[in-house]
XYZ file of C-alpha atoms in Angstrom:
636
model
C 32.733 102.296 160.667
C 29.677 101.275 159.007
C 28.266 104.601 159.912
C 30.586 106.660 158.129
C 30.531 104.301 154.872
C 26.472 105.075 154.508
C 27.285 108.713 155.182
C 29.850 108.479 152.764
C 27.314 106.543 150.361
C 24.528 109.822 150.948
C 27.596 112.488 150.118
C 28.278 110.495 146.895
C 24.797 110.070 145.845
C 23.781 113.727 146.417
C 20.923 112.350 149.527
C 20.110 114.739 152.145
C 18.737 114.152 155.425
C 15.296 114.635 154.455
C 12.626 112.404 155.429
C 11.126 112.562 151.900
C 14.410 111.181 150.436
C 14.977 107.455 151.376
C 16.985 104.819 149.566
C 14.237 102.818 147.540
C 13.871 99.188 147.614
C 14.114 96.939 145.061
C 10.742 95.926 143.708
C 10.200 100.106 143.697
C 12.317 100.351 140.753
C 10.607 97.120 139.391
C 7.630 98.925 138.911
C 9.136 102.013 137.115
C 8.068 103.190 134.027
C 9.854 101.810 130.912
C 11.103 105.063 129.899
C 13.173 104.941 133.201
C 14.976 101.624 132.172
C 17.365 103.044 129.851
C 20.348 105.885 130.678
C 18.856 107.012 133.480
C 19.109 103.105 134.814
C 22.533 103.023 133.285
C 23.497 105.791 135.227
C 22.276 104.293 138.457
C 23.323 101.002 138.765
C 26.396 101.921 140.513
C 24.536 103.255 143.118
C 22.167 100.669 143.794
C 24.905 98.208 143.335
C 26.023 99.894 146.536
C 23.380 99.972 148.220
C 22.586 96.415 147.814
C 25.697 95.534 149.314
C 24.913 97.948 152.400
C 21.652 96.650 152.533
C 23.051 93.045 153.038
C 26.082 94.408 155.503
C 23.796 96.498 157.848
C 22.268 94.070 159.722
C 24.883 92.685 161.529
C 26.678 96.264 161.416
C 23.961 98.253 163.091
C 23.283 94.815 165.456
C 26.850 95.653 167.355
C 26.574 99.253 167.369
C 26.635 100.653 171.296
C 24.579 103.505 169.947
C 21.487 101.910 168.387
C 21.956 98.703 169.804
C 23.225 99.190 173.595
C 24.088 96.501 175.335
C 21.931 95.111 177.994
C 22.924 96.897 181.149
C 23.701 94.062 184.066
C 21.368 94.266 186.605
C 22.098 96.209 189.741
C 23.073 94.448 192.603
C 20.930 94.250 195.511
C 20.930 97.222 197.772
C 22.489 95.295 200.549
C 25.526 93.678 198.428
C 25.909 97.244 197.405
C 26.574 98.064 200.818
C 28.986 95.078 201.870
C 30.678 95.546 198.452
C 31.645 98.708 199.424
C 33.110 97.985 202.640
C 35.066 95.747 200.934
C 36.308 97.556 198.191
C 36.946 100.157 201.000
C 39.329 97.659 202.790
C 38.156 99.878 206.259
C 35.871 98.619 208.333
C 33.392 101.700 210.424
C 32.663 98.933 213.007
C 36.137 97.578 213.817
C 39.018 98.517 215.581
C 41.300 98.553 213.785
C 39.447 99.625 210.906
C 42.138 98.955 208.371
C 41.633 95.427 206.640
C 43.833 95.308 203.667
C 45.802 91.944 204.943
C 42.230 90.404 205.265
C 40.178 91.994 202.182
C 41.050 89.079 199.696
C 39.488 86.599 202.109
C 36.566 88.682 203.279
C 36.012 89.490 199.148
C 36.257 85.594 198.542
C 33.709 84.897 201.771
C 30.843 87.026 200.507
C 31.516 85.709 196.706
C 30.633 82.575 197.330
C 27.194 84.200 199.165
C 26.882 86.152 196.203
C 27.219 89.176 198.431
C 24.225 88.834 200.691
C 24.498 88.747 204.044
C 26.197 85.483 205.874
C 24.874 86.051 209.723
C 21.508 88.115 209.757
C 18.108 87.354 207.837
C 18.079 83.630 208.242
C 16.352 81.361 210.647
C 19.779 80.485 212.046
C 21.128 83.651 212.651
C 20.738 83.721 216.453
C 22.786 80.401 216.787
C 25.491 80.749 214.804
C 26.081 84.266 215.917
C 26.329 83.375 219.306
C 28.444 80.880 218.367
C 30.973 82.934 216.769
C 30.951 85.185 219.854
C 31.444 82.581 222.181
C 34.446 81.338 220.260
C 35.849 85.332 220.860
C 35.021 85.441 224.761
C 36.800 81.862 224.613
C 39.860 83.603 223.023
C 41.948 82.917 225.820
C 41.583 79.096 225.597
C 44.015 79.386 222.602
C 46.279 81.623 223.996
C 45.103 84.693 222.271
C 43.558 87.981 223.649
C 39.635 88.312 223.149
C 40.191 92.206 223.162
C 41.867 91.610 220.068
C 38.441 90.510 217.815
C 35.785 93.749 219.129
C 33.880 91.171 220.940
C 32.383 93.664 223.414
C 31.166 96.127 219.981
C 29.448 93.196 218.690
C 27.747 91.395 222.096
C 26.305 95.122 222.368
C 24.512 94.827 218.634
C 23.590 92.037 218.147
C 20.243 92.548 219.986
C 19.189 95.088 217.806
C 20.872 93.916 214.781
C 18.963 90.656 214.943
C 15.672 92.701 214.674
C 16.395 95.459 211.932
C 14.304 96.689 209.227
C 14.380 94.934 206.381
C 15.357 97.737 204.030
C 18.115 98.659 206.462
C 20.903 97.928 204.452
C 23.758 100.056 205.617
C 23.331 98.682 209.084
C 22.859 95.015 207.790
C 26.143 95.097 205.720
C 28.605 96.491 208.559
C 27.173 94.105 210.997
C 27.703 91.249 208.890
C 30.871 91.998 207.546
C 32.188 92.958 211.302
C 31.294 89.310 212.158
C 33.253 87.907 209.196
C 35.909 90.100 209.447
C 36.352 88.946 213.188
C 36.268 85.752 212.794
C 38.490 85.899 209.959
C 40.841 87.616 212.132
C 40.731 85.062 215.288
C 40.655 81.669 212.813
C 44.089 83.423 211.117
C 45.676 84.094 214.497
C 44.846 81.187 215.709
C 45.869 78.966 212.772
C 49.378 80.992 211.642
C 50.252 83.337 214.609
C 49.880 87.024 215.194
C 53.312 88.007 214.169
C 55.599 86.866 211.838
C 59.040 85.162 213.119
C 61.170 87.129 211.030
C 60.018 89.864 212.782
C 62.068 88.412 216.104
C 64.883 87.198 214.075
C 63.761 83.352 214.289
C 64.892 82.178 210.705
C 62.050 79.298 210.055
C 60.750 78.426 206.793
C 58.224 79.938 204.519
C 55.142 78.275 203.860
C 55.136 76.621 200.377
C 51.423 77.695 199.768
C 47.998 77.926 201.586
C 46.835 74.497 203.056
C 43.912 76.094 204.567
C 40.376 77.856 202.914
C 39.586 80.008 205.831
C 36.731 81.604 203.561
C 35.524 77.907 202.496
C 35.489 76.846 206.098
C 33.634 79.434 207.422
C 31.423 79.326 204.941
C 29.996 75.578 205.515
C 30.225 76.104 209.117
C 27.173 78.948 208.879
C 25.437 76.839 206.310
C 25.681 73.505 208.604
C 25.798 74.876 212.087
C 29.001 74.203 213.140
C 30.463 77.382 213.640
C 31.870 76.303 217.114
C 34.202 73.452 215.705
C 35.886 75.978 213.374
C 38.974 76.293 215.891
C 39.657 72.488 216.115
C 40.262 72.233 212.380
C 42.523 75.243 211.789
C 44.614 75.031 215.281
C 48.446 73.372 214.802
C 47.555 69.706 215.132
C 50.886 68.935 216.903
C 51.040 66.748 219.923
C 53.113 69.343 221.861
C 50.512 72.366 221.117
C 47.986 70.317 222.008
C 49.326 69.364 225.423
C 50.281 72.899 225.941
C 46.140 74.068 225.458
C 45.356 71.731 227.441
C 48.174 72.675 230.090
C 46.843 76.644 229.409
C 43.408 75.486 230.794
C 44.911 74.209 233.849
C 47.396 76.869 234.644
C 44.269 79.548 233.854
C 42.520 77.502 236.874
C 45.228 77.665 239.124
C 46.129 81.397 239.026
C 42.918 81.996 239.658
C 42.506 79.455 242.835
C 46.350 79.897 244.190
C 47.483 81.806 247.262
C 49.628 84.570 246.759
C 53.620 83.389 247.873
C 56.631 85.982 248.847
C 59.943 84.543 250.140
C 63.148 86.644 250.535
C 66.200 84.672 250.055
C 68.804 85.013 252.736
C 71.006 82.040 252.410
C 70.283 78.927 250.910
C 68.220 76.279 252.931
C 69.376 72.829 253.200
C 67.476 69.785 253.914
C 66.669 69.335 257.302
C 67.125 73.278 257.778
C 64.632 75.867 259.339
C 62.097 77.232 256.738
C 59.559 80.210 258.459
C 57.220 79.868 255.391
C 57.096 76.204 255.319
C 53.353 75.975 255.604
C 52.739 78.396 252.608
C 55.246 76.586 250.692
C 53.818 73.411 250.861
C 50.315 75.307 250.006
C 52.003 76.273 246.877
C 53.826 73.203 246.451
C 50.445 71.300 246.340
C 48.299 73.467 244.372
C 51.120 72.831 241.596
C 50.648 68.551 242.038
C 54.426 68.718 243.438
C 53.072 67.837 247.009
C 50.211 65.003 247.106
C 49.315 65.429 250.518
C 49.639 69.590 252.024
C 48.307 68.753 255.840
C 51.023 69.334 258.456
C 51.385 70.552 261.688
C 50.785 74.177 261.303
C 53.682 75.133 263.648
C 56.116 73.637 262.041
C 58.852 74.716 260.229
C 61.590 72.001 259.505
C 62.381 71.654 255.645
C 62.302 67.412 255.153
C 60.794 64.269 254.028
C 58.221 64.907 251.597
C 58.352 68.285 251.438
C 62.174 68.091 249.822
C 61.186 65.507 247.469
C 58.422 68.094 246.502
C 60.842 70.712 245.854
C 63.103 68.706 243.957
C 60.080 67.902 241.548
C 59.638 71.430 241.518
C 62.617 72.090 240.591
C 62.943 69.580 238.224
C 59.652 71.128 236.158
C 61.577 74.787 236.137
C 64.841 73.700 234.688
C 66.806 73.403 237.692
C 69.140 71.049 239.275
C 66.895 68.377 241.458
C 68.958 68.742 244.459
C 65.895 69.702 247.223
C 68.264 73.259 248.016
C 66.304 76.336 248.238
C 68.783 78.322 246.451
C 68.300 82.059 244.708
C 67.333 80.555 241.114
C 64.518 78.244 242.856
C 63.613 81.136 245.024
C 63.492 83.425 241.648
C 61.069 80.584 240.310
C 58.665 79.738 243.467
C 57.869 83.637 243.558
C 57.621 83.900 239.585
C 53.855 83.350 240.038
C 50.969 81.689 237.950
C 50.465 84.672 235.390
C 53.931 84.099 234.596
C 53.437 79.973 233.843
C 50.091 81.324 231.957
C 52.377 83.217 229.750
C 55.092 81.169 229.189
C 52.505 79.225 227.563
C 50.833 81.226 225.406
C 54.037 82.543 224.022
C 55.125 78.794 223.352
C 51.660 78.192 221.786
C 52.463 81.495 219.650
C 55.649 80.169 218.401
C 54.381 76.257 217.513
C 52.034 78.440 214.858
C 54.773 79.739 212.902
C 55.765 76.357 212.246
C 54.871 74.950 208.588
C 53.067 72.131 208.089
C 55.917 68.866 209.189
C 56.308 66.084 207.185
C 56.113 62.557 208.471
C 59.426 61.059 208.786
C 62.123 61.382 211.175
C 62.986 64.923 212.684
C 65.667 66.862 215.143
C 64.358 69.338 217.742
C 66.457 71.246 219.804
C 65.105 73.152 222.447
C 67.249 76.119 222.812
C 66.583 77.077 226.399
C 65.660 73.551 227.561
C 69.291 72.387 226.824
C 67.331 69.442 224.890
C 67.532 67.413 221.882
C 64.981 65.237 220.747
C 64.993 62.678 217.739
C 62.258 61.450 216.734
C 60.809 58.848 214.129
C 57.543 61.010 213.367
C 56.816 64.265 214.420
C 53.314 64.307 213.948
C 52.843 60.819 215.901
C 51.547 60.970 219.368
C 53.351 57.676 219.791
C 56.197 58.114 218.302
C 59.560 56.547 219.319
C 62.250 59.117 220.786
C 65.856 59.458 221.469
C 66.360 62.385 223.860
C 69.807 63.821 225.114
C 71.305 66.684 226.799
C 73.021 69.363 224.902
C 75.289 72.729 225.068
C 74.234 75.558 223.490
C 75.668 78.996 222.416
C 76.445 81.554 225.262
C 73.356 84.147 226.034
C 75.195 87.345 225.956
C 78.039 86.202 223.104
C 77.328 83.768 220.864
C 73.939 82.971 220.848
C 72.267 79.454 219.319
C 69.825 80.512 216.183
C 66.449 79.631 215.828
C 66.545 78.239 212.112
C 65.326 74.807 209.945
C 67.234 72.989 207.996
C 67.958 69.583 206.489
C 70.594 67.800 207.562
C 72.472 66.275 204.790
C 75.848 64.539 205.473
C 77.296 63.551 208.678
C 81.048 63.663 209.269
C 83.298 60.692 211.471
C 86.547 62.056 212.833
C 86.582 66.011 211.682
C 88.147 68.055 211.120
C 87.471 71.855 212.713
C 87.871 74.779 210.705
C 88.174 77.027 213.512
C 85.820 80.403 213.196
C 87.956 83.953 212.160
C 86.036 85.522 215.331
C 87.633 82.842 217.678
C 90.763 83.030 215.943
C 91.590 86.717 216.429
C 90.020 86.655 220.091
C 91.493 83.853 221.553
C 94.233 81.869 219.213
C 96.056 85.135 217.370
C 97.274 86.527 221.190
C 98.595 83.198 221.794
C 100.541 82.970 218.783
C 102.910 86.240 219.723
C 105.919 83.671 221.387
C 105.653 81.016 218.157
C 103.417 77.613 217.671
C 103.432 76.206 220.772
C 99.999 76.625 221.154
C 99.330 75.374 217.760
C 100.759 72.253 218.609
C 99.487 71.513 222.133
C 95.988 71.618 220.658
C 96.973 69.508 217.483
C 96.356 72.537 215.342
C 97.983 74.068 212.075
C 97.740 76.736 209.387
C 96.159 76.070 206.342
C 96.232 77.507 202.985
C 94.516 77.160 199.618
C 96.999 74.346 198.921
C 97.093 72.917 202.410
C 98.753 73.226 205.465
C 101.713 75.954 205.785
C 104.398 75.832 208.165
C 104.750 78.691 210.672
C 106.958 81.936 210.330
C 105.749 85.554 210.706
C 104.878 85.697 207.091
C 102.122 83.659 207.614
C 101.198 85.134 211.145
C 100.521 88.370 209.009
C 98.307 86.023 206.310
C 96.298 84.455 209.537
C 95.793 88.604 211.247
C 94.996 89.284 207.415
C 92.012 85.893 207.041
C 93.939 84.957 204.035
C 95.340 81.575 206.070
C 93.289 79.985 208.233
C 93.273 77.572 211.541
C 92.207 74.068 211.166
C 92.667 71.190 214.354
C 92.932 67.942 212.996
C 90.964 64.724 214.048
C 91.908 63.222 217.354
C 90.585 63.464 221.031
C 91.212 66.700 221.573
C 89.096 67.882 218.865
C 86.592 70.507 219.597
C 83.786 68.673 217.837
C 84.912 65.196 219.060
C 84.454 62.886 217.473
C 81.686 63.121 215.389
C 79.569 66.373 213.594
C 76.130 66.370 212.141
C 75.714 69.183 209.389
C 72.829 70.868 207.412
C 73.565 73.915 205.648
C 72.053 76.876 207.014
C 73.218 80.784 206.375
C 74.486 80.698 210.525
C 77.050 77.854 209.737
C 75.843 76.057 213.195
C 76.038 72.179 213.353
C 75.364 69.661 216.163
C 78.764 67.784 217.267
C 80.275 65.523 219.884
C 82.367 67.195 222.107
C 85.675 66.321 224.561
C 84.166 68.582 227.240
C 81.381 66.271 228.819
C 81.436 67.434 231.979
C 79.288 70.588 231.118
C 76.316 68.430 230.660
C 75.888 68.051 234.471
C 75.168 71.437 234.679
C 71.395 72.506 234.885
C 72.205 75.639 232.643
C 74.109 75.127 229.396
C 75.108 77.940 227.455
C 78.739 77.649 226.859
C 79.527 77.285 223.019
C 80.312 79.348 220.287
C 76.676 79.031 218.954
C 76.932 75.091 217.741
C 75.192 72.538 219.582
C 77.376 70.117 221.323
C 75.440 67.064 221.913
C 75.809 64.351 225.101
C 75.371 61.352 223.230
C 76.562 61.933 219.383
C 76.998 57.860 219.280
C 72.723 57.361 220.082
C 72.467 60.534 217.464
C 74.428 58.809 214.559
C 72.731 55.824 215.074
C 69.385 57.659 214.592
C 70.435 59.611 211.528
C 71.958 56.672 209.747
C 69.711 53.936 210.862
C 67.757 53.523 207.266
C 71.413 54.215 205.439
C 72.402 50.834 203.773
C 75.644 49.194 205.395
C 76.113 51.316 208.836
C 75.003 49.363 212.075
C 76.218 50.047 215.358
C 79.362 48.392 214.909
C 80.323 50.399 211.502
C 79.494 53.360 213.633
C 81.606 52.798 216.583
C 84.569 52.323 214.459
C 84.385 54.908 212.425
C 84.146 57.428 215.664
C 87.740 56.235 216.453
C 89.517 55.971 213.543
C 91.816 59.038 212.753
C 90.872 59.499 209.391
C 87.707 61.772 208.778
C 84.899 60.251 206.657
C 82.020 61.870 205.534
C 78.702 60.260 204.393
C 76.302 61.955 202.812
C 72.082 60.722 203.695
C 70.509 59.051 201.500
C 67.439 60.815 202.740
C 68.287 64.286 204.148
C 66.598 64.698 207.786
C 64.663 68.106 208.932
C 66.443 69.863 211.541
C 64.445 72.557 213.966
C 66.274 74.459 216.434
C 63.262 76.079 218.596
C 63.319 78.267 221.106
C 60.104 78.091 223.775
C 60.495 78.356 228.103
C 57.231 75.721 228.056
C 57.673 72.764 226.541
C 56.610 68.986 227.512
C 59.468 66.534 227.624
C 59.676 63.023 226.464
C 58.285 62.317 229.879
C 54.847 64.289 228.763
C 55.629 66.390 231.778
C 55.413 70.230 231.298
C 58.764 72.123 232.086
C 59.206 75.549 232.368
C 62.953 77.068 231.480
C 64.709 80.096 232.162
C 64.584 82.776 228.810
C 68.210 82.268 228.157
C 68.129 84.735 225.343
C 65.313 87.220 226.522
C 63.219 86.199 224.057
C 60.312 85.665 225.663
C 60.475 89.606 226.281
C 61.099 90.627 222.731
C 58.024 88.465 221.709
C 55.461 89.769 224.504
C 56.558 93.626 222.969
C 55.850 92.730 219.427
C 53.085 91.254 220.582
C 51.755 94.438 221.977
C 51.086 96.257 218.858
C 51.190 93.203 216.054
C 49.130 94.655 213.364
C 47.760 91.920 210.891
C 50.021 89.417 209.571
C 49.522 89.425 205.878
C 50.404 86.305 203.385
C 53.463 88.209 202.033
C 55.293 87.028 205.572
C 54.256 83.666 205.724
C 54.094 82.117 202.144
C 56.943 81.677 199.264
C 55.511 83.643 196.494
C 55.102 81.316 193.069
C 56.380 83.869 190.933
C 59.607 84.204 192.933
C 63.113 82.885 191.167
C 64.232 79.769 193.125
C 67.653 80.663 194.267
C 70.582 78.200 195.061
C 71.978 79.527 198.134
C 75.785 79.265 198.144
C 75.573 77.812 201.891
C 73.982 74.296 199.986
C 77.069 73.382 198.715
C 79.034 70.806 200.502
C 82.559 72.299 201.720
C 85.374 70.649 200.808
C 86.870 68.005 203.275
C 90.339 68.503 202.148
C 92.693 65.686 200.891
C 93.314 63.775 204.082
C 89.674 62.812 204.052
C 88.775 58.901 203.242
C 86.915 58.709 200.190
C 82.984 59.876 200.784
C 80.743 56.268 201.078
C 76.886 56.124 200.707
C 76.495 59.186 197.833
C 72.607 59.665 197.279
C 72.376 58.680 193.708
């Protein structure tokens, strides 16, 4: 702008762009003649009036102008940080397969800022140790239940050799290297720390982390500077007391696949204590290298199935989710010829699945085991002591209504429900029983209900039922489906824990019979749990509110986390490790996504901060109907 106001300035005072004609100072014209100081003056005071003021403006003008004045150019970076910019920027990586690094790039970019983009591995007197360091912790992959082919460990053992020796002014070579390192170890410390795959991918509906809790690109970081690059997987591994048993179980299980005989049996029939067993000898082989069988020496020849080999088997069978009975039946014959690779993956799969969990408060907590048929309640998750009321429980049926995997809170329990029986169950089971009249409505204490309560029955109403515009509700009594007593948490499946008048299906070593609820074997032991800090219910308040006829709700004061689970390995109150039968199969969906996981990126695992928070209409307490007593203990 400036510009164009001098040029302006020349145009109006008839200047050219001669280098004779230049705008004269001041004390110039103070030493004009006298004759000079009168019209021609006159005529030119304008002008130098004007050019005063430009005189006084130019300075700081011309000072900001990118033409006369450019601005210092920032120095260049540093061939080298050139180099590992660009691979960077590239998000592709000409070491690594896969190349492709865009889940990774913002940590790998935040790594090398805080090394101002210079190399974090090569060119320092530590190089050689923390390197091998970081490659050890890839060969060791295993230990954690994740695949060292995964992390390019063989590219890098081959390179480093030369790579710790290379010219200085090798940059290209320097950069790749470096950033291959970082990238990898980025790679394992995120596996390691969240999982390779997300479990929405496999349907398993857990929460979303609220936000990072972890500074991979900080940790890593110190770790070079200090030496301590091998302690980086102890402080980003799940710090829960059943993953750690489990890596430690891993370990053992590696050791004994590797040591253990190979064992075959055909099943025939099913043998019986005190029966004849041909492969007696290589059973109790197998039965020791497992820790069933203390003591394997026996007469070689023989081949009678007693004493300690039975109580063996029962422990064996015990430890694979089946019935402790000592009969060699088709299930335990399934499991004894299962093999070690198969216990080595069971683990790994449940070690997979503890990642996805979030970070668990301190506080009480529900676990159901899905395929263990087990519930656990327990006063602190996270304490390796902590106290813990375990029962049996009945799960959803594998082919038909399966159990979700899904966390929750559980808010209000409710004393002597009432069951709003499910649409599905109603047109499969109750509608064809309803052709001849009630009578089956009233064996099982059931009746239609409206928007304004219960209806009597006539056809009219059969058509509202076939239509879902009435529905079938079975009032509180002994013959209730959910007993006596249900435990609820919202959750988008509408599943709930309950007490149930069918008890004798928790003898069974397999449970799958329900709906997709969880019946539980002791709901008295649970209530106590979950209302043990609620002001004004002990025992005794408990007991008779389970056999009163009126339903009560009461909402927690404190609502308690909920986590159905799903995992065939899984160490019981007991600290013993159990292996279970995959129910649901989904111990084969997960090893196929496994197969080809790609990189998990922080879209799948955190609760973005600019997303709405939405109130999910499956929060909202249902209504408990009129016959209800009035709700006690409201969390104010």
């Amino acid at each position: 702008m400036h510009l164009n106001i001098l040029a302006s300035f020349k145009r109006f005072d008839g200047f050219n762009n001669s280098a004779r004609v230049r705008l004269q100072p001041a004390r110039v014209l103070a030493s004009r003649p006298t004759a000079l100081s009168g019209s021609w003056l006159s005529r030119q005071a304008p002008r130098w009036f004007m050019y005063a003021c430009l005189t006084l403006m130019a300075p700081p003008l011309l000072a900001n102008d990118p033409i006369l004045n450019p601005t210092p150019a920032v120095p260049a970076l540093a061939p080298v940080s050139q180099e590992i910019t660009a691979i960077i920027t590239a998000k592709q990586h000409p070491l690594l397969l896969p190349g492709g690094f865009a889940s990774r790039a913002d940590d790998l970019d935040a790594l090398y800022k805080m090394a101002n983009y210079q190399p974090l591995w090569l060119g320092t007197e530590t190089s050689e140790k923390n390197i091998t360091a970081l490659l050890e912790l890839l060969a060791n992959a295993a230990v954690n239940g994740l695949q060292t082919s995964h992390y390019n460990l063989d590219t890098l053992q081959k390179k480093m050799p030369a790579m710790l020796h290379l010219d200085a002014d090798a940059y290209r070579e320097q950069a790749s290297y470096d950033t291959a390192l970082s990238l990898s170890l980025l790679r394992f410390l995120h596996d390691l720390h969240y999982g390779r795959i997300s479990p929405q991918v496999i349907n398993f509906n857990l929460k979303l982390r609220d936000k990072k809790t972890i500074d991979l690109p900080a940790l890593i970081k110190a770790s070079t500077e200090q030496q301590t690059v091998a302690s980086l997987p102890s402080m980003v591994e799940p710090q829960l007391k059943q993953y750690q048993l489990l890596k430690t179980a891993l370990e053992h299980y590696h050791a004994l696949a590797q040591q253990a005989k190979p064992f075959a049996m055909t099943f025939k029939k099913p043998i019986r204590p005190g029966e004849n067993l041909p492969e007696l000898a290589d059973l109790r082989d197998l039965l020791h290298t497992l820790g069933d069988l203390p003591n394997s020496q026996s007469n070689g020849k023989a081949t009678r199935y007693s004493d300690d080999t039975v109580t063996a088997m029962k422990s064996f069978q015990r430890r694979h989710g089946l019935s402790g009975d000592g009969v060699i039946g088709k299930s335990t014959v399934t499991e004894l010829n299962a093999g070690l690779e198969k216990r080595v993956t069971q683990i790994s799969l449940a070690m997979e699945r503890l990642r996805w969990l979030p970070e668990l408060g301190s506080g009480p907590s529900i676990v159901v085991n899905i395929p263990a048929f087990q519930l656990w309640a327990l006063d602190d998750i996270n304490d390796l002591q902590t106290t813990t009321t375990q029962m049996r429980v009945v799960v959803g049926k594998a082919m038909k209504a399966q159990t979700p995997v899904l966390m929750a809170s559980m808010s209000f329990i409710e004393f002597s429900p009432y069951w709003n029986v499910p649409y599905n169950i109603v047109k499969n089971e109750i509608l064809p029983k309803l052709a001849n009249g009630p009578g089956y409505l009233n064996s099982q204490n059931m009746e239609l209900v409206g928007k304004n309560g219960a209806v009597g029955f006539s056809g009219a109403a059969l058509a509202q039922l076939k239509q879902g515009t009435l529905r079938v509700r079975q009032k509180p009594g002994t013959r209730n489906a959910l007993g006596r007593v249900k435990f609820l948490f919202p959750n988008k499946d509408d599943v709930y824990l309950h007490d149930t008048p069918a008890d004798a299906l928790f003898s069974r070593s397999r449970r799958d019979f329900s709906h997709g609820c969880v019946r539980v074997d002791d709901p008295q032991a649970l209530a106590e749990f979950v209302l043990k800090n609620q002001k004004g219910w002990d025992k005794a308040k408990i007991q008779q509110a389970m056999k009163s006829v009126k339903m009560q709700r009461v909402v927690l004061a404190k609502p308690i986390p909920v986590l159905f689970f799903y995992t065939t390995a899984f160490f019981d109150e007991h600290n013993q490790l159990v292996f279970y039968p995959d129910i649901y199969d989904h111990d084969t969906v997960l090893l196929e996504a496994l197969k080809n996981p790609g990189e998990l990126s922080d879209q799948m695992l955190f609760v973005q901060a600019n997303d709405p928070i939405k109130v999910k209409d499956d929060a909202v307490l249902p209504d408990i109907g009129t016959d209800a007593l009035k709700t006690v203990d409201i969390n104010k």
